[in-house]
mmCIF file of C-alpha atoms and ligand atoms in Angstrom:
data_model
loop_
_atom_site.group_PDB
_atom_site.id
_atom_site.type_symbol
_atom_site.label_atom_id
_atom_site.label_comp_id
_atom_site.label_asym_id
_atom_site.label_seq_id
_atom_site.Cartn_x
_atom_site.Cartn_y
_atom_site.Cartn_z
ATOM 1 C CA MET A 15 87.552 110.122 -210.359
ATOM 2 C CA PRO A 16 85.078 109.725 -207.277
ATOM 3 C CA ASN A 17 86.978 110.878 -203.769
ATOM 4 C CA VAL A 18 85.910 109.143 -200.992
ATOM 5 C CA LEU A 19 86.161 110.019 -197.032
ATOM 6 C CA ILE A 20 87.423 107.136 -194.822
ATOM 7 C CA ILE A 21 86.751 107.826 -191.186
ATOM 8 C CA GLU A 22 88.027 105.296 -189.248
ATOM 9 C CA ASP A 23 90.686 105.039 -186.590
ATOM 10 C CA GLU A 24 92.018 101.402 -187.066
ATOM 11 C CA SER A 25 94.543 101.873 -189.671
ATOM 12 C CA HIS A 26 94.719 98.369 -190.922
ATOM 13 C CA ILE A 27 91.038 98.934 -191.728
ATOM 14 C CA ALA A 28 91.109 102.209 -193.123
ATOM 15 C CA GLU A 29 93.841 101.181 -194.908
ATOM 16 C CA LEU A 30 91.815 97.705 -196.036
ATOM 17 C CA GLU A 31 89.017 99.865 -197.487
ATOM 18 C CA ARG A 32 91.449 102.388 -199.226
ATOM 19 C CA ASP A 33 93.097 99.711 -201.278
ATOM 20 C CA TYR A 34 89.793 98.209 -202.125
ATOM 21 C CA LEU A 35 88.622 101.309 -203.280
ATOM 22 C CA GLU A 36 91.217 102.273 -205.248
ATOM 23 C CA ALA A 37 91.235 99.259 -207.065
ATOM 24 C CA TYR A 38 88.091 99.991 -208.111
ATOM 25 C CA GLY A 39 88.834 103.521 -209.474
ATOM 26 C CA ILE A 40 87.758 105.263 -206.462
ATOM 27 C CA GLN A 41 90.304 107.875 -204.870
ATOM 28 C CA SER A 42 90.130 108.128 -201.000
ATOM 29 C CA ASP A 43 91.889 110.152 -198.023
ATOM 30 C CA ILE A 44 91.821 108.950 -194.612
ATOM 31 C CA ALA A 45 90.855 110.801 -191.297
ATOM 32 C CA THR A 46 91.558 108.848 -188.187
ATOM 33 C CA THR A 47 89.530 111.172 -186.017
ATOM 34 C CA GLY A 48 86.465 112.664 -185.729
ATOM 35 C CA GLU A 49 87.566 116.564 -185.734
ATOM 36 C CA GLU A 50 89.535 115.212 -188.391
ATOM 37 C CA GLY A 51 86.717 114.174 -190.852
ATOM 38 C CA LEU A 52 84.822 116.761 -189.761
ATOM 39 C CA ARG A 53 87.464 119.348 -190.806
ATOM 40 C CA LYS A 54 88.292 116.727 -194.067
ATOM 41 C CA ALA A 55 84.649 117.275 -195.363
ATOM 42 C CA LEU A 56 83.793 120.593 -194.750
ATOM 43 C CA THR A 57 87.264 121.554 -197.420
ATOM 44 C CA ASN A 58 87.396 119.082 -199.508
ATOM 45 C CA GLY A 59 84.448 117.905 -202.439
ATOM 46 C CA TYR A 60 83.745 114.163 -201.187
ATOM 47 C CA ASP A 61 81.556 112.175 -203.150
ATOM 48 C CA LEU A 62 81.205 109.784 -200.139
ATOM 49 C CA ILE A 63 81.593 109.117 -196.807
ATOM 50 C CA LEU A 64 82.206 106.016 -194.968
ATOM 51 C CA LEU A 65 81.857 106.939 -191.361
ATOM 52 C CA ASP A 66 83.353 103.701 -188.576
ATOM 53 C CA LEU A 67 80.850 104.889 -185.577
ATOM 54 C CA MET A 68 83.216 103.689 -183.369
ATOM 55 C CA LEU A 69 85.627 105.943 -183.245
ATOM 56 C CA PRO A 70 87.672 107.006 -179.472
ATOM 57 C CA GLY A 71 86.289 110.036 -177.931
ATOM 58 C CA ILE A 72 83.614 110.860 -180.153
ATOM 59 C CA ASN A 73 79.859 108.988 -180.225
ATOM 60 C CA GLY A 74 79.639 108.533 -184.127
ATOM 61 C CA PHE A 75 75.806 109.513 -183.837
ATOM 62 C CA GLU A 76 76.519 112.936 -182.880
ATOM 63 C CA LEU A 77 79.471 113.133 -185.958
ATOM 64 C CA CYS A 78 77.190 112.152 -188.399
ATOM 65 C CA LYS A 79 74.367 113.950 -187.334
ATOM 66 C CA LYS A 80 77.066 117.240 -187.457
ATOM 67 C CA LEU A 81 78.251 115.974 -190.973
ATOM 68 C CA ARG A 82 74.886 115.361 -192.513
ATOM 69 C CA SER A 83 73.824 119.129 -191.295
ATOM 70 C CA GLU A 84 76.855 120.427 -193.247
ATOM 71 C CA VAL A 85 76.909 118.216 -196.694
ATOM 72 C CA ASP A 86 74.404 116.678 -198.387
ATOM 73 C CA ILE A 87 76.935 113.563 -199.956
ATOM 74 C CA PRO A 88 76.183 110.307 -198.778
ATOM 75 C CA ILE A 89 77.011 109.022 -195.469
ATOM 76 C CA LEU A 90 77.408 105.147 -195.087
ATOM 77 C CA ILE A 91 78.661 103.628 -191.831
ATOM 78 C CA VAL A 92 80.158 100.656 -190.604
ATOM 79 C CA THR A 93 79.440 99.375 -187.353
ATOM 80 C CA ALA A 94 80.181 96.625 -185.701
ATOM 81 C CA LYS A 95 77.819 96.522 -183.017
ATOM 82 C CA LYS A 96 74.777 95.173 -183.556
ATOM 83 C CA GLU A 97 72.914 96.899 -181.587
ATOM 84 C CA ASP A 98 73.564 100.052 -183.652
ATOM 85 C CA ILE A 99 72.082 98.953 -186.681
ATOM 86 C CA ASP A 100 68.580 99.284 -185.248
ATOM 87 C CA LYS A 101 69.458 102.950 -183.837
ATOM 88 C CA ILE A 102 70.670 103.537 -187.475
ATOM 89 C CA ARG A 103 67.593 102.893 -189.201
ATOM 90 C CA GLY A 104 65.830 104.830 -186.528
ATOM 91 C CA PHE A 105 68.178 107.718 -187.257
ATOM 92 C CA ASP A 106 66.355 110.770 -188.698
ATOM 93 C CA ARG A 107 68.046 112.097 -191.828
ATOM 94 C CA GLY A 108 71.188 110.294 -190.840
ATOM 95 C CA ALA A 109 72.967 108.375 -192.704
ATOM 96 C CA ASP A 110 71.910 106.867 -195.989
ATOM 97 C CA ASP A 111 72.920 103.139 -195.630
ATOM 98 C CA TYR A 112 74.977 100.631 -192.773
ATOM 99 C CA ILE A 113 77.471 98.028 -193.856
ATOM 100 C CA GLU A 114 78.196 95.187 -190.484
ATOM 101 C CA LYS A 115 82.036 94.610 -189.643
ATOM 102 C CA PRO A 116 83.159 92.351 -190.516
ATOM 103 C CA PHE A 117 82.323 92.831 -194.352
ATOM 104 C CA ASN A 118 82.853 92.009 -197.411
ATOM 105 C CA PRO A 119 85.254 94.149 -199.426
ATOM 106 C CA ASN A 120 83.372 93.342 -202.893
ATOM 107 C CA GLU A 121 80.438 94.369 -201.227
ATOM 108 C CA LEU A 122 81.373 97.403 -198.834
ATOM 109 C CA VAL A 123 82.499 98.924 -202.704
ATOM 110 C CA ALA A 124 79.591 97.488 -204.496
ATOM 111 C CA ARG A 125 77.474 99.907 -201.659
ATOM 112 C CA ILE A 126 79.456 102.448 -202.094
ATOM 113 C CA LYS A 127 79.498 102.895 -206.208
ATOM 114 C CA ALA A 128 75.535 102.406 -206.041
ATOM 115 C CA HIS A 129 75.045 105.697 -203.577
ATOM 116 C CA ILE A 130 77.635 107.090 -205.541
ATOM 117 C CA ALA A 131 75.799 106.771 -208.805
ATOM 118 C CA ARG A 132 72.560 107.693 -206.591
ATOM 119 C CA TYR A 133 73.534 110.878 -205.636
ATOM 120 C CA GLN A 134 75.251 111.736 -208.843
ATOM 121 C CA ARG A 135 71.564 111.471 -210.248
ATOM 122 C CA LEU A 136 70.448 113.486 -207.444
ATOM 123 C CA ILE A 137 72.409 116.854 -208.347
ATOM 124 C CA HIS A 138 71.461 116.406 -211.804
ATOM 125 C CA LYS A 139 68.243 116.207 -211.792
ATOM 126 C CA ASP A 140 65.358 118.811 -212.493
ATOM 127 C CA GLY A 141 64.606 116.694 -215.770
ATOM 128 C CA ASP A 142 67.602 117.212 -216.835
ATOM 129 C CA ALA A 143 70.504 114.410 -215.913
ATOM 130 C CA HIS A 144 72.876 115.890 -217.658
ATOM 131 C CA ALA A 145 72.415 119.910 -216.686
ATOM 132 C CA ILE A 146 73.431 121.925 -213.187
ATOM 133 C CA LYS A 147 71.044 124.536 -212.880
ATOM 134 C CA ILE A 148 71.372 127.153 -210.288
ATOM 135 C CA GLY A 149 69.340 130.179 -211.118
ATOM 136 C CA ALA A 150 70.107 131.823 -214.272
ATOM 137 C CA LEU A 151 72.916 130.077 -214.792
ATOM 138 C CA SER A 152 72.881 126.485 -216.617
ATOM 139 C CA ILE A 153 75.983 123.850 -216.507
ATOM 140 C CA GLU A 154 75.434 121.291 -218.896
ATOM 141 C CA THR A 155 77.664 118.504 -217.650
ATOM 142 C CA ARG A 156 77.521 116.289 -221.476
ATOM 143 C CA SER A 157 78.443 118.766 -223.873
ATOM 144 C CA ARG A 158 80.568 121.087 -221.148
ATOM 145 C CA ARG A 159 78.306 123.734 -222.052
ATOM 146 C CA VAL A 160 77.510 127.134 -219.533
ATOM 147 C CA PHE A 161 74.555 129.169 -220.201
ATOM 148 C CA VAL A 162 73.399 132.279 -218.559
ATOM 149 C CA ASN A 163 69.833 133.368 -219.395
ATOM 150 C CA ASP A 164 69.633 130.465 -222.421
ATOM 151 C CA VAL A 165 72.588 132.325 -223.557
ATOM 152 C CA GLU A 166 76.047 130.656 -223.867
ATOM 153 C CA ARG A 167 78.924 132.016 -222.086
ATOM 154 C CA VAL A 168 82.523 130.519 -223.761
ATOM 155 C CA LEU A 169 84.533 129.061 -221.352
ATOM 156 C CA THR A 170 88.050 127.354 -221.778
ATOM 157 C CA ALA A 171 88.334 123.774 -220.833
ATOM 158 C CA LYS A 172 90.006 124.430 -217.495
ATOM 159 C CA GLU A 173 87.699 127.885 -216.806
ATOM 160 C CA TYR A 174 84.773 124.803 -217.425
ATOM 161 C CA GLU A 175 86.637 122.012 -215.646
ATOM 162 C CA LEU A 176 86.766 125.016 -212.378
ATOM 163 C CA LEU A 177 83.216 125.886 -212.416
ATOM 164 C CA SER A 178 81.388 122.615 -212.796
ATOM 165 C CA PHE A 179 83.316 121.015 -209.812
ATOM 166 C CA LEU A 180 83.116 123.591 -207.998
ATOM 167 C CA ALA A 181 79.522 123.793 -208.886
ATOM 168 C CA THR A 182 78.997 120.280 -208.353
ATOM 169 C CA HIS A 183 80.668 120.475 -204.784
ATOM 170 C CA SER A 184 78.439 123.693 -204.175
ATOM 171 C CA ASN A 185 78.479 124.958 -200.472
ATOM 172 C CA ILE A 186 82.144 123.783 -199.394
ATOM 173 C CA VAL A 187 85.062 125.862 -199.628
ATOM 174 C CA PHE A 188 87.890 124.449 -201.143
ATOM 175 C CA SER A 189 91.422 126.740 -201.113
ATOM 176 C CA LYS A 190 93.510 127.285 -203.976
ATOM 177 C CA GLU A 191 95.867 125.185 -203.395
ATOM 178 C CA HIS A 192 93.315 122.020 -202.511
ATOM 179 C CA LEU A 193 92.041 123.140 -206.813
ATOM 180 C CA PHE A 194 94.883 123.667 -208.372
ATOM 181 C CA GLU A 195 96.464 119.742 -206.799
ATOM 182 C CA ARG A 196 92.525 118.743 -207.857
ATOM 183 C CA LEU A 197 92.378 120.180 -211.322
ATOM 184 C CA TRP A 198 95.782 120.621 -212.741
ATOM 185 C CA SER A 199 98.025 117.930 -213.340
ATOM 186 C CA ALA A 200 101.145 118.058 -211.429
ATOM 187 C CA ASP A 201 103.402 118.533 -214.260
ATOM 188 C CA SER A 202 101.493 121.655 -215.003
ATOM 189 C CA ILE A 203 103.354 124.747 -214.845
ATOM 190 C CA GLY A 204 101.895 127.191 -213.039
ATOM 191 C CA ASP A 205 100.511 127.117 -209.187
ATOM 192 C CA SER A 206 97.852 128.096 -206.631
ATOM 193 C CA SER A 207 97.268 131.723 -208.107
ATOM 194 C CA THR A 208 96.496 130.368 -211.795
ATOM 195 C CA ILE A 209 93.210 129.324 -209.594
ATOM 196 C CA THR A 210 92.489 133.391 -208.844
ATOM 197 C CA VAL A 211 93.075 134.060 -212.143
ATOM 198 C CA HIS A 212 90.536 131.319 -213.604
ATOM 199 C CA ILE A 213 87.800 131.961 -211.129
ATOM 200 C CA ARG A 214 88.377 135.765 -212.306
ATOM 201 C CA LYS A 215 87.584 134.812 -215.881
ATOM 202 C CA ILE A 216 84.743 132.570 -215.166
ATOM 203 C CA ARG A 217 82.755 135.272 -212.886
ATOM 204 C CA GLU A 218 83.641 137.858 -216.005
ATOM 205 C CA LYS A 219 81.818 135.265 -218.024
ATOM 206 C CA ILE A 220 79.040 134.341 -215.869
ATOM 207 C CA GLU A 221 78.144 136.986 -213.220
ATOM 208 C CA GLU A 222 75.590 140.112 -213.644
ATOM 209 C CA ASP A 223 78.480 142.196 -211.924
ATOM 210 C CA PRO A 224 81.897 140.207 -211.050
ATOM 211 C CA SER A 225 82.948 142.356 -208.433
ATOM 212 C CA ASN A 226 79.837 141.275 -206.689
ATOM 213 C CA PRO A 227 79.496 137.812 -206.886
ATOM 214 C CA LYS A 228 76.168 135.555 -206.964
ATOM 215 C CA TYR A 229 77.891 132.343 -207.822
ATOM 216 C CA ILE A 230 81.722 131.896 -206.337
ATOM 217 C CA GLU A 231 82.034 133.412 -203.313
ATOM 218 C CA THR A 232 85.461 134.332 -202.472
ATOM 219 C CA VAL A 233 85.839 132.912 -198.353
ATOM 220 C CA TRP A 234 88.161 135.329 -196.885
ATOM 221 C CA GLY A 235 91.498 133.718 -195.984
ATOM 222 C CA VAL A 236 90.335 130.449 -196.817
ATOM 223 C CA GLY A 237 89.734 130.272 -200.530
ATOM 224 C CA TYR A 238 86.452 129.991 -202.747
ATOM 225 C CA ARG A 239 82.710 128.235 -202.597
ATOM 226 C CA PHE A 240 80.022 127.434 -204.695
ATOM 227 C CA ARG A 241 77.020 129.580 -203.243
ATOM 228 C CA LYS A 242 73.518 126.922 -203.908
ATOM 229 C CA GLU A 243 70.948 127.992 -201.764
HETATM 230 CA CA1 CA B 22 86.835 102.487 -184.387
#
């Protein structure tokens, strides 16, 4: 299920956005300040950021620039100010799109879905829409098979899910707790230490030197990150 980060200080708007997205099968988290938004964007894997430009105490453009320098996912700006629109259009490497307040919720959802789909195509490019290729590693998302230097490495279903999740959200640090919550169902047995075990097994299967991993990096005291230059 796609996951959207809503950065919006007005709770009734944030909740409206969340409800609409949910009705269309899109999950979302709300951040009510720029700081919270930035923190969430860096620690959770989102597929898109919906950013309100008018946040208290922070310049929305600055925040957008900062987000853009850290994450590749689409940023859709929500703005009520006409004069901001020209600025957004001329905004180099900033937002991917914008929508004016008051917005039509159906249009908002349609735009969000289009951007997520476009981004998914983009990250799976390089000729094969169904493979993620990083160095010698190739993750075939349709057949759910993993290859290193064209030699298949057999992963369990959960190992595959964990690896493909991290690879799809490369360069973002995830805590073990977050990964467990996200990838294991609520009723499953175990806790976040399950993640440690799975990461170790994945490394043994895909890394040349599992004790000095090239793909899944341990960020001490925080969690794991899939490294992609
Ligand atoms: Ca606002």
